[in-house]
Structures are given as structure tokens and as C-alpha cells.
CSV table of C-alpha atoms and ligand atoms in Angstrom, one decimal:
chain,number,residue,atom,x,y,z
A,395,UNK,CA,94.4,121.2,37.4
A,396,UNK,CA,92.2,118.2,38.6
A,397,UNK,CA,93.3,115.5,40.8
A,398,UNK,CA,89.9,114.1,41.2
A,399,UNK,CA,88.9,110.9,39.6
A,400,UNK,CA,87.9,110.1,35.7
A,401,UNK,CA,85.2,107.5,36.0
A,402,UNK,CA,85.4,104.6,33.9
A,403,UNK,CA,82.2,102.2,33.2
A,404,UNK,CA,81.2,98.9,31.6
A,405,UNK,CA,78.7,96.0,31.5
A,406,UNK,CA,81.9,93.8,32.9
A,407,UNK,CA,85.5,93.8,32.5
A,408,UNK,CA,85.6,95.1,28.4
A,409,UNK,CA,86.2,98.5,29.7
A,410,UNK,CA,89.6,97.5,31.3
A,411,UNK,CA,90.7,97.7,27.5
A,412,UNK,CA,90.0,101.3,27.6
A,413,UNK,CA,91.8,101.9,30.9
A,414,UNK,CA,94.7,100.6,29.9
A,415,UNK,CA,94.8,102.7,26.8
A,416,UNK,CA,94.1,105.6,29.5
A,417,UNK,CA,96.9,104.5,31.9
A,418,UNK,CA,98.9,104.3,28.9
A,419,UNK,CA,98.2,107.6,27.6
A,420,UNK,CA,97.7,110.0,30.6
A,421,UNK,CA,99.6,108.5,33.6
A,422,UNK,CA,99.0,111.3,36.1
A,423,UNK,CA,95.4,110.8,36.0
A,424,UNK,CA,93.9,108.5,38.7
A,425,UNK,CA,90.7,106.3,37.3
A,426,UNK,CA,87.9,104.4,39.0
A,427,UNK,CA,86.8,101.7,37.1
A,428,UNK,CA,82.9,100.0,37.9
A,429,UNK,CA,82.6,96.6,36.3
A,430,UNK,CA,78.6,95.8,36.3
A,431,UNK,CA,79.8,91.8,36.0
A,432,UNK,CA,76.6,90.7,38.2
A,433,UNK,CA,74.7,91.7,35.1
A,434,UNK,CA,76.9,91.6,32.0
A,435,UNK,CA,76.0,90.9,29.4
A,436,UNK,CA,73.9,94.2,28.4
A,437,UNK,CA,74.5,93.4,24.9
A,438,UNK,CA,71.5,91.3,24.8
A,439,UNK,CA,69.4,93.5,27.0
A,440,UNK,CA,66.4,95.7,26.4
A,441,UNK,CA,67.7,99.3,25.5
A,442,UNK,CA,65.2,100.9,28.8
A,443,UNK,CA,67.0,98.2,31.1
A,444,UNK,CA,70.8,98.9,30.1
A,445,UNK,CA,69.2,102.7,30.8
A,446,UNK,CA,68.0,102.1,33.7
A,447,UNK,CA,71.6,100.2,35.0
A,448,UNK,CA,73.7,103.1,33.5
A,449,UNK,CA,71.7,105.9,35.7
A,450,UNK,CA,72.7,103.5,38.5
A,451,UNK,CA,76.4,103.3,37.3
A,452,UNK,CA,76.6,107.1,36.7
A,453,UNK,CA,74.8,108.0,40.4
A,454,UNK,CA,77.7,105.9,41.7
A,455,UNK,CA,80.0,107.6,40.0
A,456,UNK,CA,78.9,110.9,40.8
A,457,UNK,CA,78.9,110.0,44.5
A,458,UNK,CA,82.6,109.0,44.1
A,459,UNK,CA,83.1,113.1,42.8
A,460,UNK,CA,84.6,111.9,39.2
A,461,UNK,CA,85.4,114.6,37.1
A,462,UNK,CA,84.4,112.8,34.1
A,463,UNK,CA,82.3,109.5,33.1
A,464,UNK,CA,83.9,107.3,30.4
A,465,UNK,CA,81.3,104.7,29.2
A,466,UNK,CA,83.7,102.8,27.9
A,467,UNK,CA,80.8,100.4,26.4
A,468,UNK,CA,79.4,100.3,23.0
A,469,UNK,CA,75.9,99.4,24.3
A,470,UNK,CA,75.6,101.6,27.0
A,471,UNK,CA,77.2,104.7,24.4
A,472,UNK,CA,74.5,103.4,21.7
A,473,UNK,CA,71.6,103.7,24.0
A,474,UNK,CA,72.0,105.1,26.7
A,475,UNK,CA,74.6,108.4,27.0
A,476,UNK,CA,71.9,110.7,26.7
A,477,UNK,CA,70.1,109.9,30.3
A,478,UNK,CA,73.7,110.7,31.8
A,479,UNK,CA,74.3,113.8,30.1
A,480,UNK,CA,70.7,115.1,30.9
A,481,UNK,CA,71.2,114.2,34.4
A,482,UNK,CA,74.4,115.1,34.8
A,483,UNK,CA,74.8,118.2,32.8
A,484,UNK,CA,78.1,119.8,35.0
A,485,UNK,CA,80.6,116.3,34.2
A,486,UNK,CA,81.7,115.7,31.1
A,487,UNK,CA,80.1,112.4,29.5
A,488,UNK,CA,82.2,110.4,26.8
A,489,UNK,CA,81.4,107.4,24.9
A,490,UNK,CA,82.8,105.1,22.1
A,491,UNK,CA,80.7,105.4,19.1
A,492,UNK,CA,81.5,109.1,18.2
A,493,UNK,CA,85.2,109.1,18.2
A,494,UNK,CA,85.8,105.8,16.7
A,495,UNK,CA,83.4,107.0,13.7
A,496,UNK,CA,85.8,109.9,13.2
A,497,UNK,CA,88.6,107.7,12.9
A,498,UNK,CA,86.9,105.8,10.8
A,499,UNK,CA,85.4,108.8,8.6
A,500,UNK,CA,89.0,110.1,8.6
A,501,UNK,CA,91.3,106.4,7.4
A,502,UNK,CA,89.0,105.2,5.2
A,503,UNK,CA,88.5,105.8,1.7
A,504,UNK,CA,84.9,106.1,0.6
A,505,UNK,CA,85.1,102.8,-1.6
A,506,UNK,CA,86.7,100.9,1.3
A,507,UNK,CA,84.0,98.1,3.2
A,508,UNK,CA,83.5,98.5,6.6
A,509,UNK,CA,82.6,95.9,9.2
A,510,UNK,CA,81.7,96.4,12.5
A,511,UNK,CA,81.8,94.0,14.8
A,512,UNK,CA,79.2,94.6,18.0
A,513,UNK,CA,76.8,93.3,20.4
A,514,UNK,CA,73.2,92.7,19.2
A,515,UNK,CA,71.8,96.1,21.0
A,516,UNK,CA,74.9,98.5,19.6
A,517,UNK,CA,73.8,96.7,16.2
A,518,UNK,CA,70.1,97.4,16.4
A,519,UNK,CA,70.6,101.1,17.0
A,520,UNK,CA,72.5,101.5,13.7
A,521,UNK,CA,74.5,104.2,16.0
A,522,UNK,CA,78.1,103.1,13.8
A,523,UNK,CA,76.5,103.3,10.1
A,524,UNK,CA,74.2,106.1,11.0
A,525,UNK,CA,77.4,108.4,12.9
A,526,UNK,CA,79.7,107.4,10.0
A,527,UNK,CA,77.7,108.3,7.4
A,528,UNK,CA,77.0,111.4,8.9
A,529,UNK,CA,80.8,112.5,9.1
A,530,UNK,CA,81.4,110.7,5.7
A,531,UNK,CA,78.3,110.5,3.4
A,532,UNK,CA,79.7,108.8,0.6
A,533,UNK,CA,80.6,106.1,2.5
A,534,UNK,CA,78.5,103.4,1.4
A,535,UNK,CA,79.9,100.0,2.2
A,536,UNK,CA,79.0,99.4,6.1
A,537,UNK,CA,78.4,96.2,7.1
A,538,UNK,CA,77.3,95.3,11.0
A,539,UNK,CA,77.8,92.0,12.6
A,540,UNK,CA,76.1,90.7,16.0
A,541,UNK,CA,78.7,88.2,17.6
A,542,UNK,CA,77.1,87.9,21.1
A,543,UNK,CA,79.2,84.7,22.0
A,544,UNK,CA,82.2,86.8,22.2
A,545,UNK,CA,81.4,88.8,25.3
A,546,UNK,CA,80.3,85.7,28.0
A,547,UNK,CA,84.0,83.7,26.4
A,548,UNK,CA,85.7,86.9,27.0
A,549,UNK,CA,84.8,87.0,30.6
A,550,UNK,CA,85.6,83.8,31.4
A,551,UNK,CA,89.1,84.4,29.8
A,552,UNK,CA,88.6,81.5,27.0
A,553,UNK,CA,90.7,83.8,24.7
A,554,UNK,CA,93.6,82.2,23.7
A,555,UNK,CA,92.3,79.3,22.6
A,556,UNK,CA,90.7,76.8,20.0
A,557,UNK,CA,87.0,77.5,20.8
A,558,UNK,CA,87.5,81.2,20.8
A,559,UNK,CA,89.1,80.8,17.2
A,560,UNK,CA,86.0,78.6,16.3
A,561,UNK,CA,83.5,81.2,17.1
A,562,UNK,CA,85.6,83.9,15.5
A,563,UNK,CA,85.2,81.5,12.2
A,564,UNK,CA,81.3,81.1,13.1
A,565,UNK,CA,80.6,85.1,13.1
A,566,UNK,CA,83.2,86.7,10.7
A,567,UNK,CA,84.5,83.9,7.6
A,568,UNK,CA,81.3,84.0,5.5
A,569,UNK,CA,80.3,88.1,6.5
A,570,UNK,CA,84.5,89.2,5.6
A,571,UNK,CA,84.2,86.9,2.7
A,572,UNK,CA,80.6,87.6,1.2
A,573,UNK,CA,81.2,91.8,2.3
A,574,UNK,CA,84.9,91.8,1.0
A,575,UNK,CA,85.5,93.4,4.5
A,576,UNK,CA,88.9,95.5,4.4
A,577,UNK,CA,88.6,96.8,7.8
A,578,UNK,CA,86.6,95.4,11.1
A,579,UNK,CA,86.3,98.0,13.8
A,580,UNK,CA,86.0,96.6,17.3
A,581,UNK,CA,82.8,98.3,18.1
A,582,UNK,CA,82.6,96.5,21.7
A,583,UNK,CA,85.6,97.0,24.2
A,584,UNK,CA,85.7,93.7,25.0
A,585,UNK,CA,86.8,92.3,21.3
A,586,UNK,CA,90.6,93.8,21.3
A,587,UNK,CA,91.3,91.2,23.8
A,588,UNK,CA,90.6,88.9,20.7
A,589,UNK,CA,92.4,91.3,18.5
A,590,UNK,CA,95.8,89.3,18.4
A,591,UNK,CA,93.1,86.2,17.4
A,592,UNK,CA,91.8,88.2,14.4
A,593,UNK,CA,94.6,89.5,13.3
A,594,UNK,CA,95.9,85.9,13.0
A,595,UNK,CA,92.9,84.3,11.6
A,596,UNK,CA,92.5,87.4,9.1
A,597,UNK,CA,95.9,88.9,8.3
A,598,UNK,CA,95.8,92.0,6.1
A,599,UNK,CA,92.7,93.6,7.7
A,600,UNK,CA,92.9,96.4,8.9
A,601,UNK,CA,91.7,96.7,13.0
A,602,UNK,CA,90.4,100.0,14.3
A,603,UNK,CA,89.8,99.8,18.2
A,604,UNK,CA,87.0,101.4,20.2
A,605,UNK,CA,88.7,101.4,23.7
A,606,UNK,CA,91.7,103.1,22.2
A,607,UNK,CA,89.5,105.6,20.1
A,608,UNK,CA,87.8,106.5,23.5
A,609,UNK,CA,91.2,107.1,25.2
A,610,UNK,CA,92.1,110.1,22.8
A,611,UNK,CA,89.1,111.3,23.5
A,612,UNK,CA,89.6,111.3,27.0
A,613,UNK,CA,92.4,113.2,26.0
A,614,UNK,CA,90.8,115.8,24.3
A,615,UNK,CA,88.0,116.3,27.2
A,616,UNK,CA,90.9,116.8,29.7
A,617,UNK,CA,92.5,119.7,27.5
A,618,UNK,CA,89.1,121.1,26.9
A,619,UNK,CA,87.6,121.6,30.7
A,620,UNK,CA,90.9,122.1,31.7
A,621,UNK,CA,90.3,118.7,33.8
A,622,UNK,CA,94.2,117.5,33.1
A,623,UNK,CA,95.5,116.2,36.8
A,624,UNK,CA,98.9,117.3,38.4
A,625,UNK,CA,101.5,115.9,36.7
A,626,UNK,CA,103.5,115.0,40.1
A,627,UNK,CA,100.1,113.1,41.2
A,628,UNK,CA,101.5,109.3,42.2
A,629,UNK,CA,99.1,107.0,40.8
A,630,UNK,CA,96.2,105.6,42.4
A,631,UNK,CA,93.8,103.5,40.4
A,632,UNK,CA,90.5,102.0,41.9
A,633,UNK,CA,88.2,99.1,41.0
A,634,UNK,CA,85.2,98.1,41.4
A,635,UNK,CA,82.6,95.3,40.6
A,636,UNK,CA,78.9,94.3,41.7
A,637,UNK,CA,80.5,90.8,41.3
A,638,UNK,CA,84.1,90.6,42.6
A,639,UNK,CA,85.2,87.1,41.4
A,640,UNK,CA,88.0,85.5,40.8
A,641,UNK,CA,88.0,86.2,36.9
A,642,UNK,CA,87.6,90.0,37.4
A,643,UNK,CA,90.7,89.7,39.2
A,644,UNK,CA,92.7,87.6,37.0
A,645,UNK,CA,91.1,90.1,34.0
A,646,UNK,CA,92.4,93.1,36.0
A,647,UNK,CA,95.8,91.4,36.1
A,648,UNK,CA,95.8,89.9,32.5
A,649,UNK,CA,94.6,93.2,31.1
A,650,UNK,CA,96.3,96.3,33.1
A,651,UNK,CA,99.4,94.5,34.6
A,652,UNK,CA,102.6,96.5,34.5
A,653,UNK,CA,105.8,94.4,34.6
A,654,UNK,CA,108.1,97.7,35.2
A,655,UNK,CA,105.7,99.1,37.7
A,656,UNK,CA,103.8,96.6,39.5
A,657,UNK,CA,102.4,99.0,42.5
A,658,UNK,CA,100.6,101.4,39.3
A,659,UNK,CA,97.6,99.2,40.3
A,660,UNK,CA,95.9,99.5,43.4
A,661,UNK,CA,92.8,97.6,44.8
A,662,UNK,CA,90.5,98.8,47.0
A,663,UNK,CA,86.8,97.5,48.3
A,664,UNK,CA,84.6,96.1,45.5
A,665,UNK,CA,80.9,97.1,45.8
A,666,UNK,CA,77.6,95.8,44.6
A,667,UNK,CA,75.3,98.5,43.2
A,668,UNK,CA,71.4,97.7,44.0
A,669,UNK,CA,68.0,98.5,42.4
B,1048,DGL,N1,81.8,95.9,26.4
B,1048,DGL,C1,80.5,96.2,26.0
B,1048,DGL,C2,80.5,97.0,24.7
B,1048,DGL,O1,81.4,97.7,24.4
B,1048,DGL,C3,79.3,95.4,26.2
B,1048,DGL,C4,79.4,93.9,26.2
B,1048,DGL,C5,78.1,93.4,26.8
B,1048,DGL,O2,77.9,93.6,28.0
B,1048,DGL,O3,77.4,92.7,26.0
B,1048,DGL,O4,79.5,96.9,24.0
């Protein structure tokens, strides 16, 4: 048994997707979520900068005891997991890219073309074509796709909406047309907020979600260190921000808001991290 914290990380508010799936799947177990939204985007940062931010998120984290970081964040997994391992080697360090390769090493067929949809940085690394073909060698049709306008519309919750639609068009009709995509993996934890608008602009492809993927493997870690919390633990969620505005707030509500069990969410203070 563990009652202490899992710690939860992203460039901005992306990695509520994950906590959801979290909340949704394990609800004994208390999170602390850090939002960096001073300096999101990292997507379009250099990979020794988004380093040098994570070893700042994960000192945080292991100042607030967590029993476990979650980089729920494509870019920081593709770049940057490594420093947090090395420098943490007693907590447990999860990312995205691994477990959503194995899903999609394990649903798709060989022949099948894959896109995946990602910031510029997650795309440079190749991490998603070079850990799928690893698990899956035969798979030959990956496709990658940069969409960096996503992200900064995300955050400001332009979502459900015409110009969201339009840049969705922009990025994906020629690359799902010209690639014969059958399946687009959300390779950044901010894009299954747009999943309802992809599904509707592209009906029939298959989704497979990086926020979600994490969350099972979450799961796993928890059996395997033994971590799992007390299940008569009341829960206790924290959040924090180096930019508490208004938006994180609404995107805390929009994302994680339980109509049954309004309380599930609590609030405390909102920090900035510093150089
Ligand atoms: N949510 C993040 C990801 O999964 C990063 C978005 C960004 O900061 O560019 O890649």
C-alpha cells in the first residue's frame, strides 16, 4: 500500500487528458498534476531546453514525495525521460511513447497505415516509428505529422469550433488522403480534446489515444512496485501551474469535472517553478 501521491506532468494543460483516464481508472489514488503553462508550448522547443524544464518539473515533484512521475507529454517522453530516470533512479518514471507503441504494435495489422499525429520535437526524434518498428518490424506504413497549431488553440479552449475544424483540414486532409491513413494515434495528450472533431471530420478511422495508453500503464507500474493506494483512501487531487489563469481553470473544469461527484476535485495553491 501507498497513499502517497502519483505525479502527473505536462508542458500545459494536455496532461489533464491523462488524469482523467487515471481518475477514471484507479480512483483511490490521489494525483498531483504540474501544468508548466508559463512555458507551453515545448513542442517547438529545443530538445536540451524541454530537458532542462523537465529536471525542474521532476525536482518539484520529488519535493512533493510522489511515488511515481507520469510525463504525461509526448515531447517531454521523446526527449527527455532519460534525465529523470538517471536522476531519480528510486521512483518509477512513465511516459507515453512506449505503451501506446504496444497498443499499436498489438491492433494493427502489418499492412495497416499509420499516422501519427505530434508536435514538431516528438516528430523529429522519430521515437513512434523507431519504438513501433521495434515491437513490430514488419510494420512499414508509418506516417508522422507536425500540427503545431493544435497545441496554443487547445489551450485557449478554441475546440469546438469552425477554426479548430479548419486547421484540422490544413494538417490531416491531404497527409490521410495521400497516406491512405487507417488509423491516426494521438501522439500528444493534448489532441483527444479534438478527438470528437476528428472523429467527425474523418469517420471510419480508427483513434488510438496516448493519455489513455499512459493510464494502463500507470496501472501496471502500481501492481508492479506494489505502489497501489488504500482502497478506503477519500480522494484528494492537487493542481498546480507556473501560470494559474483563468483558462487552466476553466480546462481543469471542462476536462476532469464529475457531475455525480463534484468534491472528487480539489484545488489547492498554484505555484510557479523558477530557473
Ligand atoms: N501535450 C504535449 C505532448 O504530449 C506537448 C504539447 C506542447 O507543449 O507542445 O506532446
Amino acid at each position: 500500500m501507498d497513499n502517497r501521491f502519483i505525479g502527473v506532468f505536462d508542458s500545459g494543460i494536455g496532461g489533464l487528458t491523462s488524469v482523467s483516464c487515471i481518475m477514471d481508472m484507479f480512483p483511490n489514488e490521489r494525483i498531483l498534476f504540474f501544468g508548466d503553462t508559463a512555458r507551453t508550448p515545448y513542442g517547438s522547443k529545443a530538445p536540451e531546453t524541454i530537458r532542462r524544464f523537465t529536471l525542474q518539473i521532476g525536482e518539484f515533484m520529488k519535493n512533493k514525495n510522489v511515488k511515481m512521475m507520469v510525463a504525461a507529454c509526448n515531447t517531454i517522453s521523446s526527449v527527455s525521460l532519460d534525465v529523470l530516470s538517471d536522476k531519480y533512479p528510486g521512483i518509477p518514471v512513465i511516459g507515453t511513447i512506449e505503451p501506446t507503441a504496444h497498443v499499436v504494435a498489438k491492433k494493427c495489422d502489418p499492412g495497416e497505415h499509420i499516422g501519427i499525429l505530434a508536435t514538431k520535437t516528438t516528430v523529429a526524434t522519430e521515437m513512434y516509428p523507431k519504438s513501433i518498428k521495434e515491437l513490430k518490424p514488419d510494420m512499414e506504413n508509418i506516417y508522422q505529422k507536425a500540427c503545431p497549431a493544435f497545441v496554443p488553440l487547445i489551450e485557449e479552449g478554441i475546440i469546438d469550433n469552425p477554426i479548430m475544424d479548419q486547421t484540422i483540414r490544413y494538417y490531416l486532409d491531404d497527409f490521410i488522403r495521400e497516406n491512405e491513413i487507417d488509423t491516426l494515434v494521438l501522439a500528444c495528450t493534448h489532441y483527444p480534446l479534438i478527438a470528437p472533431n476528428l472523429k467527425r471530420i474523418y469517420p471510419g478511422i480508427r483513434l488510438i489515444n496516448s493519455s489513455k495508453e499512459t493510464a494502463v500503464a500507470v496501472g501496471m507500474a502500481l501492481e508492479k512496485y506494489g505502489m497501489n493506494a488504500d482502497e478506503t483512501q477519500t480522494h484528494e487531487n492537487t493542481f498546480y501551474a507556473s501560470d494559474l489563469s483563468e483558462n487552466f481553470v476553466d480546462m481543469i473544469d471542462l476536462i476532469l469535472k464529475d457531475e455525480q461527484d463534484p468534491g472528487r476535485i480539489r484545488f489547492k495553491n498554484l505555484d510557479a517553478i523558477s530557473d
